[in-house]
Each structure stands twice: as C-alpha cells, then as structure tokens.
Short mmCIF file of C-alpha atoms in Angstrom, two decimals:
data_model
loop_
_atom_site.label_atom_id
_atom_site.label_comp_id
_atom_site.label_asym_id
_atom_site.label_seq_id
_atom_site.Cartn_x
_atom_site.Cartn_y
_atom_site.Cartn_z
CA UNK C 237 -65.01 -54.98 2.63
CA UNK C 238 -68.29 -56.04 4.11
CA UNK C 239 -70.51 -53.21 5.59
CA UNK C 240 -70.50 -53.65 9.31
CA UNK C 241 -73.92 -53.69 11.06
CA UNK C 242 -75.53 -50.90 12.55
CA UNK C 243 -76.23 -50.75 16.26
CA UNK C 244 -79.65 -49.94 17.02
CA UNK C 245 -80.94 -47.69 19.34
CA UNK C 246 -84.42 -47.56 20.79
CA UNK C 247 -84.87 -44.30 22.92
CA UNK C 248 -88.06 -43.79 24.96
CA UNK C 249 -89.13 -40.49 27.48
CA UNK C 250 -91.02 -41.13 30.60
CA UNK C 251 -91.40 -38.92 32.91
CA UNK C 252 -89.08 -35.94 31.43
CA UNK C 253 -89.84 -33.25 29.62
CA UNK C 254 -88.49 -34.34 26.17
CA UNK C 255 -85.89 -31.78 26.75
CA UNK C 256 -83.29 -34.69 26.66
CA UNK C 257 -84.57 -35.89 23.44
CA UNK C 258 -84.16 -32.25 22.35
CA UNK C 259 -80.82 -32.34 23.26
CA UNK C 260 -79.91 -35.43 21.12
CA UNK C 261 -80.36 -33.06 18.17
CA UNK C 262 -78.02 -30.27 19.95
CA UNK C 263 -74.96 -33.37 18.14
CA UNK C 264 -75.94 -30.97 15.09
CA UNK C 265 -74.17 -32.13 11.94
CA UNK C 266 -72.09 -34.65 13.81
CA UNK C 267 -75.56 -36.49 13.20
CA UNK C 268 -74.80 -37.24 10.16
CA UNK C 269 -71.40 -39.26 11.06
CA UNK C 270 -73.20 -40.88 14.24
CA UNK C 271 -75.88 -41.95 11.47
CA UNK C 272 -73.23 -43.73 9.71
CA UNK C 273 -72.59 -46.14 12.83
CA UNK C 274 -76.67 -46.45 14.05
CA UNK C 275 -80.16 -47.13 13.44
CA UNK C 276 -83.27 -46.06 15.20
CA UNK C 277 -85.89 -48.59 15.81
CA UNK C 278 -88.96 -47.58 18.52
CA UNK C 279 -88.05 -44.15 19.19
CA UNK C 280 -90.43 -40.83 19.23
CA UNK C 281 -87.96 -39.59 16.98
CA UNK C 282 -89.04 -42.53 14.54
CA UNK C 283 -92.47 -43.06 15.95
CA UNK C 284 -92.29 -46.89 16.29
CA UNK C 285 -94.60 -47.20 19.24
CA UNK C 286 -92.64 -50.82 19.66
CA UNK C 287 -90.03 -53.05 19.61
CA UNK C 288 -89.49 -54.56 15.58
CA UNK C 289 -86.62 -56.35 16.79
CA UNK C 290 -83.87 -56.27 19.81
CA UNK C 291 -81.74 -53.50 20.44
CA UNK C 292 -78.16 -53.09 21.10
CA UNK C 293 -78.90 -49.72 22.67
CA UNK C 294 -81.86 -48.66 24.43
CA UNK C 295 -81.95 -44.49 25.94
CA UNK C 296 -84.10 -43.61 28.23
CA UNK C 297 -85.31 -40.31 29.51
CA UNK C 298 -87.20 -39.55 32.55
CA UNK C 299 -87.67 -41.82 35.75
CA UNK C 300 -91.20 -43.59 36.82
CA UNK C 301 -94.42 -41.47 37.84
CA UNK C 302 -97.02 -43.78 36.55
CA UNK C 303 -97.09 -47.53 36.01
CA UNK C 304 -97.21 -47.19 31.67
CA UNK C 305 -93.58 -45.95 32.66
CA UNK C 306 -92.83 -49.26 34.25
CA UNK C 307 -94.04 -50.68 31.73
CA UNK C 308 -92.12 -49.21 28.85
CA UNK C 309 -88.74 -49.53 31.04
CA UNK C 310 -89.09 -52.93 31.53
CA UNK C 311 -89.92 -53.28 28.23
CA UNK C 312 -86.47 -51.49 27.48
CA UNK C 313 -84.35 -53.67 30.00
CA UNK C 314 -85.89 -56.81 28.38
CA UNK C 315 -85.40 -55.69 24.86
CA UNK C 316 -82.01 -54.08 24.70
CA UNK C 317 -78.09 -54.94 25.42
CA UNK C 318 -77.07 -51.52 27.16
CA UNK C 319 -79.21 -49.30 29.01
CA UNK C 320 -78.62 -45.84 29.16
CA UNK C 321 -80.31 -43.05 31.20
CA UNK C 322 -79.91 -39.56 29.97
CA UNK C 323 -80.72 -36.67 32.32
CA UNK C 324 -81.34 -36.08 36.04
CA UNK C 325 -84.56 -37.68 35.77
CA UNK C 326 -83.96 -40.90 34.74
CA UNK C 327 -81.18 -41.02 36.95
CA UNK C 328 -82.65 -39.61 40.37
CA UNK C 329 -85.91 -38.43 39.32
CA UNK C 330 -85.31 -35.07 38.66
CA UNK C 331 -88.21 -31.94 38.64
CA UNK C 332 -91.18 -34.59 38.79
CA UNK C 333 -89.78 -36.16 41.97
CA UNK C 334 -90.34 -32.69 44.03
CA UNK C 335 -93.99 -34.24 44.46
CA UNK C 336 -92.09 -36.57 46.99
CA UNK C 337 -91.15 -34.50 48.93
CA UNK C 338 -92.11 -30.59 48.49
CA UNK C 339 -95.72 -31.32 48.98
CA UNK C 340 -95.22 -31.55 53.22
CA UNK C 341 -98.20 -33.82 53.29
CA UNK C 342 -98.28 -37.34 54.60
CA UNK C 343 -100.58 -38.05 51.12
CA UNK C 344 -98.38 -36.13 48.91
CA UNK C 345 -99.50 -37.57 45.75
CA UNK C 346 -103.23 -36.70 47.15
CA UNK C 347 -102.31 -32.98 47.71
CA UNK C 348 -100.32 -33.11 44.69
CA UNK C 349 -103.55 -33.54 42.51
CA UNK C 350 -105.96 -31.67 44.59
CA UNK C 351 -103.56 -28.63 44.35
CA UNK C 352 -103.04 -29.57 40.27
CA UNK C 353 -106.90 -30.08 39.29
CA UNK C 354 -109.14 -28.26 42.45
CA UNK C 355 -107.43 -26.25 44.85
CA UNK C 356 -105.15 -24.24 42.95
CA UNK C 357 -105.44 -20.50 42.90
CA UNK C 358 -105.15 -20.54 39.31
CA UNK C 359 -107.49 -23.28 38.29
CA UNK C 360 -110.44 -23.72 36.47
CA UNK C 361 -111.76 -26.61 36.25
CA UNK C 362 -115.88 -27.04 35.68
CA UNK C 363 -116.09 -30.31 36.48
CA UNK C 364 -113.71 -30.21 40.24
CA UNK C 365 -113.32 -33.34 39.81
CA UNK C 366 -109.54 -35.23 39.55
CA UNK C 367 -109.37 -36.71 36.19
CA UNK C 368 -109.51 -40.62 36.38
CA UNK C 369 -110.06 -41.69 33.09
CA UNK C 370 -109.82 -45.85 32.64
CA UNK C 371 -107.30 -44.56 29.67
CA UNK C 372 -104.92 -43.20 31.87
CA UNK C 373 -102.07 -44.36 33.22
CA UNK C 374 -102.52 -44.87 36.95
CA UNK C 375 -100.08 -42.74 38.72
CA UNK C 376 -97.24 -44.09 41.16
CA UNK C 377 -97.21 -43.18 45.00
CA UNK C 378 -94.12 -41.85 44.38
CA UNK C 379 -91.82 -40.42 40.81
CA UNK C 380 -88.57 -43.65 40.71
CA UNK C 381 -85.59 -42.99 39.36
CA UNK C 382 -85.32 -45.90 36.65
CA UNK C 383 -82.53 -47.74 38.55
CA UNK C 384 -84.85 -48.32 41.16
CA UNK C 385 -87.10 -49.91 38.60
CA UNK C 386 -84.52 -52.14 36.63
CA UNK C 387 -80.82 -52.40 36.35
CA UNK C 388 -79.38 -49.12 34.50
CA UNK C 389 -75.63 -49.73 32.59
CA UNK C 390 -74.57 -45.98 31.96
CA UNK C 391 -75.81 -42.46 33.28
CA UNK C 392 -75.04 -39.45 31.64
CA UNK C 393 -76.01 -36.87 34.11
CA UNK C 394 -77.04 -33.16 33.26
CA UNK C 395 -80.80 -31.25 32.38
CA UNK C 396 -80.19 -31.72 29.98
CA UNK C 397 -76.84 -32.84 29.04
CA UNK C 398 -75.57 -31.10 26.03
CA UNK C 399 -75.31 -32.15 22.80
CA UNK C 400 -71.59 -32.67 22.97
CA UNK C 401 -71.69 -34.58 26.01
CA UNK C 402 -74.05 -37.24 24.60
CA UNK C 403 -71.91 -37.33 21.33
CA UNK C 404 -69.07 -38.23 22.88
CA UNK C 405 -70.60 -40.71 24.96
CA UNK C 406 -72.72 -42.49 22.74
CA UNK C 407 -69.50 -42.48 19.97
CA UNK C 408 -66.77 -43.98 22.82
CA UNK C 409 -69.80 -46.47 23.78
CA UNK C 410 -69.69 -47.52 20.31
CA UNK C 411 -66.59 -47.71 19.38
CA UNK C 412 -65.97 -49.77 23.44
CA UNK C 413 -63.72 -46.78 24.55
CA UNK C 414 -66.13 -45.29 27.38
CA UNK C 415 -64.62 -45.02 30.39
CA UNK C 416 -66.66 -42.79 32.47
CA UNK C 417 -66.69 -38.93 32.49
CA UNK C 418 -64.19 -36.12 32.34
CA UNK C 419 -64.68 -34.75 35.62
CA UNK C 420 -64.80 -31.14 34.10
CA UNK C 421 -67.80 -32.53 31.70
CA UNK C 422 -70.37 -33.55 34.74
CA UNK C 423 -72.87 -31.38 34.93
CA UNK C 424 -76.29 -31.93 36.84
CA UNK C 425 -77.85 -28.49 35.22
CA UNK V 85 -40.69 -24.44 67.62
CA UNK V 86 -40.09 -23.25 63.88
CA UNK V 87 -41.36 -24.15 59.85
CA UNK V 88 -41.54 -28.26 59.90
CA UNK V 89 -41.93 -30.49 57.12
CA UNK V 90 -44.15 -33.67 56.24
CA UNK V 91 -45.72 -35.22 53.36
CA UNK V 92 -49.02 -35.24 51.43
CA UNK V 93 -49.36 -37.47 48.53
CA UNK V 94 -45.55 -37.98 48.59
CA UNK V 95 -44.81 -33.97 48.56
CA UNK V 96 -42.56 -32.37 50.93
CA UNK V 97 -44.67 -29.21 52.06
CA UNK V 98 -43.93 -26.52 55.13
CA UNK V 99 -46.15 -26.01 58.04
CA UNK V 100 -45.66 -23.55 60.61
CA UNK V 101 -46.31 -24.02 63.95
CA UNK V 102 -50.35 -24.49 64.97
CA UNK V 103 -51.89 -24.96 61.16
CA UNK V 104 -53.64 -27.84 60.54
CA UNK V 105 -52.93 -30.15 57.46
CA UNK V 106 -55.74 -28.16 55.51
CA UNK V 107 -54.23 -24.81 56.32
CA UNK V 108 -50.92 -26.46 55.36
CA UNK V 109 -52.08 -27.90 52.53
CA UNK V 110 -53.77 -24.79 50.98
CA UNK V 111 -50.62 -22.91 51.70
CA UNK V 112 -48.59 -25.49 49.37
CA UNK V 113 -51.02 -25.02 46.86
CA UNK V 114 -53.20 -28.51 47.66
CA UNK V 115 -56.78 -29.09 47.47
CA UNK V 116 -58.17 -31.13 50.33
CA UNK V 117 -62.00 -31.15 49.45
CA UNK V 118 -64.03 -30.16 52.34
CA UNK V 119 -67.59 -28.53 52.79
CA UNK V 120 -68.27 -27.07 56.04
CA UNK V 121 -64.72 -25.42 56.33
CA UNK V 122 -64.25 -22.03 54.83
CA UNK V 123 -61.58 -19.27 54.74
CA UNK V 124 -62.11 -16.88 57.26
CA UNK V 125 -64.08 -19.24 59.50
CA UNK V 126 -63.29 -21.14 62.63
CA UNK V 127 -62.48 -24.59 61.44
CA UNK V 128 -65.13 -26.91 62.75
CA UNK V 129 -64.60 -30.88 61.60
CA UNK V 130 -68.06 -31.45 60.54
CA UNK V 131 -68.99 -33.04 57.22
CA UNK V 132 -65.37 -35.43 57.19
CA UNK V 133 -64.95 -34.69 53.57
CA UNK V 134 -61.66 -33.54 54.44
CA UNK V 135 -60.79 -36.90 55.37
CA UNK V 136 -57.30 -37.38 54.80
CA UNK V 137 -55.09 -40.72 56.29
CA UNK V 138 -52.31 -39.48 58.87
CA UNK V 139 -49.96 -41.87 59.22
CA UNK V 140 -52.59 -44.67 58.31
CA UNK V 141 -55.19 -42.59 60.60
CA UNK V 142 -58.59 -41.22 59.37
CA UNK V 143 -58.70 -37.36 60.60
CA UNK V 144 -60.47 -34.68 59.26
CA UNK V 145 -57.35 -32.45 57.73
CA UNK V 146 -59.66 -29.13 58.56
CA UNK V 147 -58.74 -29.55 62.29
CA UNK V 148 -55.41 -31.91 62.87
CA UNK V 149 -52.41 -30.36 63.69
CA UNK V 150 -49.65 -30.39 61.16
CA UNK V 151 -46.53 -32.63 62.69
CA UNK V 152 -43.44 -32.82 61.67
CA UNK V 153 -42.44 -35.80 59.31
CA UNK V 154 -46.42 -36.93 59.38
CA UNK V 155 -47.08 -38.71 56.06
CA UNK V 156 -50.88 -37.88 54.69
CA UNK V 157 -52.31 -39.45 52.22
CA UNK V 158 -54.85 -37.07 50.39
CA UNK V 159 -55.86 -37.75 46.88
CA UNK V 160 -56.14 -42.11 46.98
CA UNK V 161 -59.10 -43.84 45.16
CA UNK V 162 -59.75 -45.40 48.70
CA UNK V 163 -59.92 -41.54 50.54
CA UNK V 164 -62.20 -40.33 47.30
CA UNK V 165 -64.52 -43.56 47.66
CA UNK V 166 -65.30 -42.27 51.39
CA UNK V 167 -65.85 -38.87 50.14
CA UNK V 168 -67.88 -39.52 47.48
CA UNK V 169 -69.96 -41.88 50.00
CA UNK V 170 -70.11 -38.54 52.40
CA UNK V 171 -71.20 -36.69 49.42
CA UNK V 172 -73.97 -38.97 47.80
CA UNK V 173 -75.45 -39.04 51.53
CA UNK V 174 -75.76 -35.35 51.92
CA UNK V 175 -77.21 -35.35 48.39
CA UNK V 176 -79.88 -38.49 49.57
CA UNK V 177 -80.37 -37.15 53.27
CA UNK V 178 -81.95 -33.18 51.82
CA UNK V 179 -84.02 -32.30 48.69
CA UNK V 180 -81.25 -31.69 46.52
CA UNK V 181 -83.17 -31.20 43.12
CA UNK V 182 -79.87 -29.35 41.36
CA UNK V 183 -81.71 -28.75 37.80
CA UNK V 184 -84.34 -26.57 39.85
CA UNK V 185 -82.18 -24.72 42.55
CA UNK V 186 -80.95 -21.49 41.72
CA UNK V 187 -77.66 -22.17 43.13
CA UNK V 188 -77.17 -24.56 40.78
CA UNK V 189 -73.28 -23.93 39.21
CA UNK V 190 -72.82 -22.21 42.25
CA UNK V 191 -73.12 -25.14 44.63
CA UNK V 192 -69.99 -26.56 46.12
CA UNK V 193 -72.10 -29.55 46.94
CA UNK V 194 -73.00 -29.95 43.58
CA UNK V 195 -68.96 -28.99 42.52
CA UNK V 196 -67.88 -31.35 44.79
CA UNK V 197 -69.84 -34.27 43.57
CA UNK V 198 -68.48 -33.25 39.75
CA UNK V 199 -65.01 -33.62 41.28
CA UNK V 200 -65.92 -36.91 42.88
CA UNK V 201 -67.26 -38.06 40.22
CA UNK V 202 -71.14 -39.01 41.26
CA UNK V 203 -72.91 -39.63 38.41
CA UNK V 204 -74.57 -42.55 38.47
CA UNK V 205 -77.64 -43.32 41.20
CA UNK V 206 -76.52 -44.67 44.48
CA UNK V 207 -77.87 -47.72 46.84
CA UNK V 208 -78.75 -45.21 49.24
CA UNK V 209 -82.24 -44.17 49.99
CA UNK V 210 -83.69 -40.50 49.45
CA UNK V 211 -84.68 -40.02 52.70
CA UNK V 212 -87.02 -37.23 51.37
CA UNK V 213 -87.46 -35.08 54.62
CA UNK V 214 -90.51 -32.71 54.67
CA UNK V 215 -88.46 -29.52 55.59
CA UNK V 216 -89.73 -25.96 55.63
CA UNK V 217 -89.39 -22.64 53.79
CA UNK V 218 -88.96 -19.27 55.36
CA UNK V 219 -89.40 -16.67 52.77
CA UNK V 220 -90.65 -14.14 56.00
CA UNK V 221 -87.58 -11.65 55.34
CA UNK V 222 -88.25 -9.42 53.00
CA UNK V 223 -84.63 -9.49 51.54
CA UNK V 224 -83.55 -12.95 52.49
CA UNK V 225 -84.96 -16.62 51.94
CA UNK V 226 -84.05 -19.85 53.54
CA UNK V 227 -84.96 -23.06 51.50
CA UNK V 228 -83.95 -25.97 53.90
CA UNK V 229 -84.82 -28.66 51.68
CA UNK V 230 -80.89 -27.97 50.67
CA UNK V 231 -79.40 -27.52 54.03
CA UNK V 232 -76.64 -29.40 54.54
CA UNK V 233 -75.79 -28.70 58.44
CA UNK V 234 -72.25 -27.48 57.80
CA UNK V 235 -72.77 -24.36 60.43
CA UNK V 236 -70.92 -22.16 58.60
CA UNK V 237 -73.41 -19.33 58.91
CA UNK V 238 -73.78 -20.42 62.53
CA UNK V 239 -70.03 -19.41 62.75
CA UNK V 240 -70.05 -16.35 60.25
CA UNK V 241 -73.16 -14.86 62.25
CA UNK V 242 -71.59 -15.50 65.70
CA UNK V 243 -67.82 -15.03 65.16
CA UNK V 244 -67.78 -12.13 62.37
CA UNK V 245 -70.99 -10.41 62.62
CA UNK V 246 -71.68 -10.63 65.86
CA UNK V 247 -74.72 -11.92 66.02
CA UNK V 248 -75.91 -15.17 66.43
CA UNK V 249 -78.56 -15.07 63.53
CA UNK V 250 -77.94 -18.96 63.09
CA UNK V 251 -77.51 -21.94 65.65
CA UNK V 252 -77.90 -25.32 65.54
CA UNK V 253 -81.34 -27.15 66.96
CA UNK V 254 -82.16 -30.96 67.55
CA UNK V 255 -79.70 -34.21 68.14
CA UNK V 256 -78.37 -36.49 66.29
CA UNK V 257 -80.54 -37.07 62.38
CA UNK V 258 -82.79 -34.34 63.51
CA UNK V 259 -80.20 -31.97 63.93
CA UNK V 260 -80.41 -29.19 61.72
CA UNK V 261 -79.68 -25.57 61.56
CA UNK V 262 -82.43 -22.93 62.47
CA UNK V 263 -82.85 -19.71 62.74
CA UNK V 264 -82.48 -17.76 66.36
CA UNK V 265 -85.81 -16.19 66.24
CA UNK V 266 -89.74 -17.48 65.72
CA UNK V 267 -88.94 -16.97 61.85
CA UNK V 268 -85.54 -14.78 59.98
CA UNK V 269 -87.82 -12.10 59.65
CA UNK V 270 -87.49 -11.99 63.91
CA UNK V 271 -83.96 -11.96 63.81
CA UNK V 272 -81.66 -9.34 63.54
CA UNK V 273 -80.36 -10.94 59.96
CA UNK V 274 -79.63 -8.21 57.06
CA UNK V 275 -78.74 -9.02 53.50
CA UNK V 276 -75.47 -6.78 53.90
CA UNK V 277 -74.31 -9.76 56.74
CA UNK V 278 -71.27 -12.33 56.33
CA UNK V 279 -73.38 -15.03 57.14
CA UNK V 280 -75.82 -14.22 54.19
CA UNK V 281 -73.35 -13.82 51.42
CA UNK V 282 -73.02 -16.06 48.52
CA UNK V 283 -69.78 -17.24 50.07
CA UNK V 284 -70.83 -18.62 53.46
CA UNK V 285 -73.78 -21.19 51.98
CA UNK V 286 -72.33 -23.45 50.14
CA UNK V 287 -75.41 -24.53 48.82
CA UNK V 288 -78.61 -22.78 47.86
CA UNK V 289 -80.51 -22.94 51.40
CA UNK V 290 -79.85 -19.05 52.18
CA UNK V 291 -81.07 -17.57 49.43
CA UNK V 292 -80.90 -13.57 48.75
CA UNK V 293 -84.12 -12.49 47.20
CA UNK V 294 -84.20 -10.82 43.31
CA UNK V 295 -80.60 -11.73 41.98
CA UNK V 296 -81.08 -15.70 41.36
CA UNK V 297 -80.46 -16.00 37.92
CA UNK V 298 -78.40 -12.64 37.17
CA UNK V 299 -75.38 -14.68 36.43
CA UNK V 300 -76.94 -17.30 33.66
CA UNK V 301 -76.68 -21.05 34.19
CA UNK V 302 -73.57 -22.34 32.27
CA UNK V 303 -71.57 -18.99 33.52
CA UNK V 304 -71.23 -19.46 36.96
CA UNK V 305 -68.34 -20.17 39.57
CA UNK V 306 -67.79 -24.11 38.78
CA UNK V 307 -68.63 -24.16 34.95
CA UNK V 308 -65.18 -22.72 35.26
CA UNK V 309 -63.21 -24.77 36.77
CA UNK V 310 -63.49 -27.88 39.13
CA UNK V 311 -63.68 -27.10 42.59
CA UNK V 312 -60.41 -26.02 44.14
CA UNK V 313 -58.52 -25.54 41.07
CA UNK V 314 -57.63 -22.30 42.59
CA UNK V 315 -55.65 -23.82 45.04
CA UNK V 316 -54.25 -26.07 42.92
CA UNK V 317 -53.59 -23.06 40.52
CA UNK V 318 -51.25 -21.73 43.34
CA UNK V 319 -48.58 -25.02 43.27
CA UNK V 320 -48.97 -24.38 39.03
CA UNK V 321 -47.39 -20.81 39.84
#
C-alpha cells in the first residue's frame, strides 16, 4: 500500500502573543501520531520565513495591528486550502484590540503610543521620541480580527485553546469529520 | 382557576395560575436561556433571549403568562439563531474582551454564547463605545465597557435592598445603566448589598475589589457545566 501524502500546514502569529503556538505543543505525545498525518512548511516552529510550496492547511494566530500582518495573512489566504484561526485574537482581536477602544481618545492609536513610549509613568525613554524606524512595520489605525482582512474557514475559539481542543480539531479536519464544537468544549479564556 | 397544562418542545408541563412560561418552565425542570431575568428578581422582558414561539408568536417567556393548552416552542434551530443573533450583538455593542475580564468563566454572557454556540466572528460591527470606569468606591468597581443594560442591579438595589443605588440613564442606543450619585463612591452602595453580589451581574461590569482571581480560571461556575444545566438537572431527577 502506497504511503498517502501528508497535509501540510503553514502556521504564522500576528498579532498574539505566541501563546497559541505554545499551546500547539500542550497535544503532548499525541504529536507524534498527528506527525504521522502532517508536515510543516513556513511555520516559526520550522523557521521557513516563506511559502516552499502550497498548503493544504494554513493556522493563524493573532488578528491585524500593523500592515506586515496584512501582508502575511493574505499571503496565507492565497497560499493555502483551509484557513484556520486559533485564539481570540485572530478571531475578534483579542488583548491587542483594547487599543480600540480602552484608550477614550478620538486618536486612540496616537494616545496609545504617547502613553507606550513618552507619557507613561513608568517610562524611560532618552530619546522621547516614538520609534519610527523605516524597518518597521507601520501600524494599523485600528487591531482587525483576520476575518475582516480575508475570508477565515474554521475558528477555534479560546486564549488559548488547549492542547486537546486543537487536537481534536485539527485530527476530525483531517480525517473530514469536523463538524463544529462540543458546546461544553468552547471556551473564550 | 387551578394547575393547567401546555406544551414546550412537545412536553406536557404544569403551570399554576399567574407564572409565566419561564417560571413554568424552570419548575418542569427546562432551561429557557435568558440574561436580564434572575431568581429572586422582578421579571423585566429586556434582552429577548428568552424568546420562545407561543402558539407561532415571538414573546419573551420571562414575562408571558402561562395558558392553558399554549404550545411553545423553546429549543428550535430557528429560536437559537435569534438568540445567538441577540447574543453576538451584546458581545459587538460593549468591550467584551473575555480573555482579559476577570469574570471570565463566571460570565453568563460569555456561558451563554458557549451554549449558543458563537464561535466564529460575526458580520456585525464592534461598535467599540468609549465607556467609563468608576473605581471611586473603595470596595466596589464598575467597568462599563461590559455592561450589558439588563437592570438587574437596578431591580436588586430598588426592590431588595432598598435603595436605588442603580437606575437607568439615556434613550434608546445611549441608554445605559448609571449610578444614582455623581460617582458609586456618592451612593449609598456597600459590598455586603444584593445588587453587588456575584449573582446579580451577570457579567463582569460590577466588580468587587481584591477577590478577582481567588477562584482560578478553568475552576469557575461554567467550566462546570453549560449554562442552565441545573435546571435541566432537575427534569434528570
């Protein structure tokens, strides 16, 4: 019997906190039988900065605070079958989106870095200036969740969601069995 | 007039005379989801997540009568979709940032989107509204940002302490629910009050100061069971 092929997964975090990604490894040993079924090609967990070929599965963590983020999720959508956001952020934003709203301002990204790099009670910062670097990514008026950027396929909620959670999803996925959650499993904490 | 019957999802249940198809309901040992309803409170027909179809009529089952031989339907994919739709617009219309709210697990917002199912992002904006903090009281905070109008400390405050601590302000979207006094710290609000106990908020807008996390995340009232499983538990028995 022929070797089926392996589905390959690209995974990628924007704005998150890699605590997702951390997460991935809560599967444990079951690792080992998920390796069985998949490959990894651009991944942090690989460190393939790009795409060496297209993907059946891409993973994305974190939603869209500066336009590199865009960039890379576009990137995703264009490059992979299935879609997959993984954790509150990706899916409506999460912590980084409080700079939305929390700041009370009518610039909130403004106040955001004024209170981040000069204002702050706790800051020092010699230079007082905000950094602005031609190497950095220029930030977004406001943190999108990625299905605001492109099209997302699945969501599994939760910050993060917990080992088992993704196991099971990502194994029905493969195997074409996923039918949505087990109400008892959602968990947005 | 005496016990009646009618029908909820094809059961026969008893109603006495004057409870509403909630009351009923719970009784029998049937969830009807709802938010801004809450044992021990005047019923109030607020957030319509209670929705229920009497005889092929929308009505909030927290405040209709009972009738005899009424048929309700409760627990349709059609009555959840609405639901679900109420729910995901609460959850656009505040801040609701669950992985950073220390009622998180706690939150019968948050429990009732896990039993409806909301997991994936919704076509509805975030209106992101700019909405204050009161932290003036020295044992009590109010974080608005999660408010979700259901008045039932307006109720607690007024009808079981006595008080008034609470009351609604504005009309229509700008509605919202403010305290009686220039700030909480003005009012006569104490942590030992109905209205400030973990039970009234269903989210995590009234806040008591310095016992946040003293139950761990992943321990807490819904990482137990869904909401109103102990309802449900009651028809098991």
């Amino acid at each position: 019997m022929t070797e089926l092929p392996k589905a390959r997964i690209a995974t990628a975090s924007l704005a998150g906190c890699f605590g997702c990604h951390m997460a991935m490894l809560d599967i444990d040993e079951r690792l080992i039988e998920l390796m069985t079924l998949v490959e990894f090609d651009r991944s942090p967990l690989t460190d393939i900065k790009t795409f060496t070929r297209r993907c059946d599965i891409g993973i994305i963590e974190g939603g869209c605070c500066n336009e590199e983020n865009v960039h890379v999720l576009q990137d995703f959508r264009k490059n992979c079958d299935v879609l997959i956001g993984i954790g509150q952020c990706a899916i409506m934003g999460g912590l980084p989106a409080m700079r939305n709203a929390i700041m009370h301002s009518d610039e909130p990204l403004r106040e955001c870095l004024e209170e981040a790099f000069i204002n702050g009670r706790y800051i020092r910062n010699t230079t007082h200036n905000i950094p602005n670097d031609p190497a950095l990514p220029l930030l977004l008026d406001e943190v999108y969740a990625c299905a605001e950027v492109v099209e997302m396929d699945y969501n599994i909620p939760g910050c993060a969601p917990t080992g088992d959670v993704i196991f099971e999803t990502l194994s029905k996925l493969l195997a074409g069995k996923f039918r949505g959650f087990e109400r008892e499993t959602i968990r947005f904490d | 007039m005496s016990d009646f019957t009618f029908t909820i999802d094809g059961t026969e249940i008893t109603a006495k005379e004057g409870q509403t198809i909630m009351d009923a309901a719970d009784d029998a040992g049937i969830y009807v989801p709802r938010l801004c309803d809450h044992e021990g409170l005047r019923h109030q027909g607020g957030c319509r997540v209670c929705t229920v179809k009497a005889d092929g009529r929308s009505v909030s089952a927290c405040t209709q009568p009972a009738a005899p031989g009424l048929t309700v339907e409760n627990e349709t994919p059609h009555i959840n979709k609405l639901r679900r739709d109420l729910v995901e617009m609460l959850f656009h219309e505040g801040n609701h940032l669950c992985p950073i709210c220390e009622a998180s697990g706690n939150c019968e917002l948050q429990a009732m989107a896990y039993r409806l199912d909301m997991t994936a992002p919704t076509k509805f904006p975030y209106l992101e509204p700019c909405r204050p903090v009161d932290a003036s009281h020295p044992d009590i905070a109010l974080d608005t940002n999660r408010c979700i109008s259901c008045g039932r400390c307006i109720r607690a405050s007024q009808d079981v302490d006595g008080k008034g601590v609470f009351g609604y302000v504005g009309r229509g979207i700008h509605r919202h629910v403010a305290a009686n006094g220039e700030d909480l710290s003005h009012t006569d609000a104490e942590v030992t009050d109905f209205a400030i106990s973990s039970e009234v908020c269903p989210v995590g807008c009234i806040i008591r100061k310095r016992i946040g996390f003293a139950t761990p995340i992943g321990e807490r009232e819904f990482d137990k069971g869904l909401i109103g499983h102990k309802i449900s538990a009651k028809r098991d028995d």
